[in-house]
CSV table of C-alpha atoms in Angstrom, one decimal:
chain,number,residue,atom,x,y,z
A,1,MET,CA,62.9,172.1,15.5
A,2,THR,CA,64.9,173.7,12.7
A,3,TRP,CA,67.8,171.5,11.5
A,4,ASP,CA,69.7,174.4,9.9
A,5,ASP,CA,72.2,174.8,12.8
A,6,PRO,CA,73.2,171.1,13.1
A,7,MET,CA,73.4,170.9,9.3
A,8,ARG,CA,75.8,173.9,9.3
A,9,LEU,CA,78.0,171.9,11.7
A,10,ALA,CA,77.8,168.9,9.3
A,11,LEU,CA,78.7,171.2,6.4
A,12,ALA,CA,81.8,172.3,8.4
A,13,GLN,CA,82.8,168.7,8.8
A,14,ALA,CA,82.3,168.2,5.0
A,15,GLN,CA,84.6,171.1,4.4
A,16,ALA,CA,87.2,169.5,6.7
A,17,ALA,CA,87.1,166.3,4.6
A,18,LEU,CA,88.5,168.3,1.7
A,19,ALA,CA,91.9,168.5,3.5
A,20,GLY,CA,92.3,164.8,3.2
A,21,ASP,CA,91.1,164.8,-0.5
A,22,ASP,CA,88.0,163.0,0.6
A,23,VAL,CA,84.5,163.5,-0.9
A,24,PRO,CA,83.1,166.4,1.2
A,25,VAL,CA,80.4,164.7,3.3
A,26,GLY,CA,80.0,165.6,6.9
A,27,ALA,CA,77.7,164.3,9.7
A,28,VAL,CA,76.7,165.1,13.3
A,29,VAL,CA,74.7,163.2,15.8
A,30,VAL,CA,72.6,165.2,18.2
A,31,ASP,CA,70.8,163.8,21.3
A,32,ALA,CA,67.2,164.6,22.3
A,33,THR,CA,68.3,167.9,23.9
A,34,GLY,CA,70.0,169.0,20.7
A,35,THR,CA,73.5,168.5,22.1
A,36,VAL,CA,76.1,167.3,19.6
A,37,ILE,CA,77.4,163.9,20.8
A,38,GLY,CA,79.3,162.8,17.7
A,39,THR,CA,80.8,164.3,14.5
A,40,GLY,CA,82.3,162.8,11.4
A,41,ARG,CA,83.5,163.4,8.0
A,42,ASN,CA,84.5,161.2,5.1
A,43,THR,CA,87.9,159.6,5.9
A,44,ARG,CA,88.2,156.9,3.2
A,45,GLU,CA,91.2,158.5,1.4
A,46,ALA,CA,92.8,160.0,4.5
A,47,GLU,CA,92.7,156.7,6.5
A,48,GLY,CA,92.5,154.1,3.7
A,49,ASP,CA,89.3,152.8,5.3
A,50,PRO,CA,86.4,151.7,3.0
A,51,THR,CA,84.0,152.2,6.0
A,52,GLY,CA,85.3,155.8,6.6
A,53,HIS,CA,82.0,157.4,5.7
A,54,ALA,CA,80.9,160.5,7.6
A,55,GLU,CA,77.9,158.8,9.0
A,56,ILE,CA,79.8,155.8,10.3
A,57,VAL,CA,82.4,158.0,11.9
A,58,ALA,CA,79.8,160.1,13.6
A,59,LEU,CA,77.8,157.1,14.8
A,60,ARG,CA,80.9,155.6,16.3
A,61,ALA,CA,81.7,158.8,18.1
A,62,ALA,CA,78.2,159.2,19.4
A,63,ALA,CA,78.1,155.6,20.7
A,64,ALA,CA,81.5,156.1,22.4
A,65,ALA,CA,80.1,159.3,24.0
A,66,ARG,CA,77.0,157.5,25.2
A,67,GLY,CA,78.9,154.3,26.2
A,68,GLU,CA,76.4,152.1,24.3
A,69,TRP,CA,75.5,151.3,20.7
A,70,ARG,CA,71.8,152.2,21.0
A,71,LEU,CA,71.3,155.8,19.9
A,72,THR,CA,67.6,156.0,20.6
A,73,GLY,CA,66.5,159.6,21.0
A,74,CYS,CA,69.2,160.8,18.6
A,75,THR,CA,69.2,162.4,15.2
A,76,LEU,CA,71.8,161.9,12.5
A,77,VAL,CA,72.3,165.0,10.4
A,78,VAL,CA,74.3,164.5,7.2
A,79,THR,CA,75.1,166.6,4.2
A,80,LEU,CA,74.4,163.8,1.7
A,81,GLU,CA,71.7,161.1,1.6
A,82,PRO,CA,73.2,157.9,3.2
A,83,CYS,CA,74.3,154.9,1.1
A,84,THR,CA,73.1,151.4,1.9
A,85,MET,CA,75.9,150.8,4.4
A,86,CYS,CA,75.2,154.0,6.3
A,87,ALA,CA,71.5,153.6,6.2
A,88,GLY,CA,71.8,150.1,7.6
A,89,ALA,CA,74.1,151.3,10.3
A,90,LEU,CA,71.7,154.1,11.5
A,91,VAL,CA,68.8,151.7,11.5
A,92,LEU,CA,70.8,149.1,13.5
A,93,ALA,CA,71.9,151.9,15.9
A,94,ARG,CA,68.2,152.7,16.5
A,95,VAL,CA,68.6,156.4,15.5
A,96,ASP,CA,65.2,158.1,15.8
A,97,ARG,CA,65.6,160.6,12.9
A,98,LEU,CA,67.7,161.1,9.8
A,99,VAL,CA,68.1,164.6,8.5
A,100,PHE,CA,70.0,165.0,5.2
A,101,GLY,CA,70.9,167.7,2.7
A,102,ALA,CA,71.4,166.6,-0.9
A,103,TYR,CA,69.8,163.6,-2.5
A,104,ASP,CA,72.2,161.0,-4.0
A,105,ASP,CA,70.7,159.6,-7.2
A,106,LYS,CA,73.5,157.1,-7.6
A,107,LEU,CA,73.9,155.6,-4.2
A,108,GLY,CA,71.1,157.0,-2.0
A,109,ALA,CA,69.4,154.6,0.4
A,110,ALA,CA,66.9,156.9,2.0
A,111,GLY,CA,64.5,157.4,-0.9
A,112,SER,CA,66.5,158.0,-4.0
A,113,LEU,CA,67.7,154.7,-5.3
A,114,TRP,CA,66.7,152.5,-2.3
A,115,ASP,CA,64.7,153.2,0.8
A,116,VAL,CA,66.4,151.1,3.5
A,117,VAL,CA,65.5,153.4,6.3
A,118,ARG,CA,61.7,153.0,5.7
A,119,ASP,CA,61.7,149.3,4.7
A,120,ARG,CA,58.8,147.7,6.6
A,121,ARG,CA,60.7,144.4,6.9
A,122,LEU,CA,63.1,146.0,9.4
A,123,ASN,CA,62.4,146.4,13.1
A,124,HIS,CA,63.3,150.1,13.2
A,125,ARG,CA,62.4,152.9,10.9
A,126,PRO,CA,63.6,156.4,11.6
A,127,GLU,CA,61.8,159.6,10.7
A,128,VAL,CA,63.4,161.1,7.6
A,129,VAL,CA,63.8,164.9,6.9
A,130,ALA,CA,65.3,165.6,3.5
A,131,GLY,CA,66.6,168.6,1.7
A,132,VAL,CA,67.9,170.7,4.6
A,133,LEU,CA,70.4,173.2,3.2
A,134,ALA,CA,70.6,171.0,0.1
A,135,ALA,CA,72.0,173.8,-2.1
A,136,GLU,CA,75.0,174.2,0.2
A,137,SER,CA,75.7,170.5,0.3
A,138,THR,CA,75.3,170.1,-3.5
A,139,ALA,CA,77.6,173.1,-4.1
A,140,LEU,CA,80.4,171.5,-2.1
A,141,LEU,CA,80.0,168.2,-3.8
A,142,ASP,CA,79.8,169.7,-7.3
A,143,GLY,CA,82.9,171.8,-6.7
A,144,PHE,CA,84.8,168.8,-5.5
A,145,PHE,CA,83.9,166.6,-8.5
A,146,ALA,CA,84.5,169.4,-11.0
A,147,ARG,CA,88.0,169.8,-9.6
A,148,HIS,CA,88.6,166.1,-9.8
A,149,ARG,CA,87.4,165.8,-13.3
A,150,SER,CA,89.6,168.8,-14.4
A,151,ARG,CA,92.6,166.9,-13.0
A,152,GLU,CA,91.8,163.8,-14.9
A,153,VAL,CA,91.5,165.7,-18.2
A,154,ARG,CA,95.1,167.1,-18.0
């Protein structure tokens, strides 16, 4: 399966995060048939919630749609490599696959800085597909941080 279409949906969620002045990260959860069962975007600024990461929001929506916390058979598609909190959450939710766009050299926990999702000490290790539409994800993030840096300089 190509992950471009679900990643485009995640990119649309990332774009929507900009309205709340949040870092543009978006996520979707698709079930085994490819149906979207959860979406999310960063909401930390908009909601004042330190756990308001796109992945957490999408996982909560998917669990609510399913009526259970186990998301076996599902794929989490996210525009940026998950942090340790989000990587831990997707492992605990038993997500089968993680698909992400841009690597995060500062906080990434799916191969960049840490590799929580493939840690052999854990009882669940999802498949990882990295770099899907990475240029688009990176461009959104770079634009956001450039605007924020230019505001700080003034």
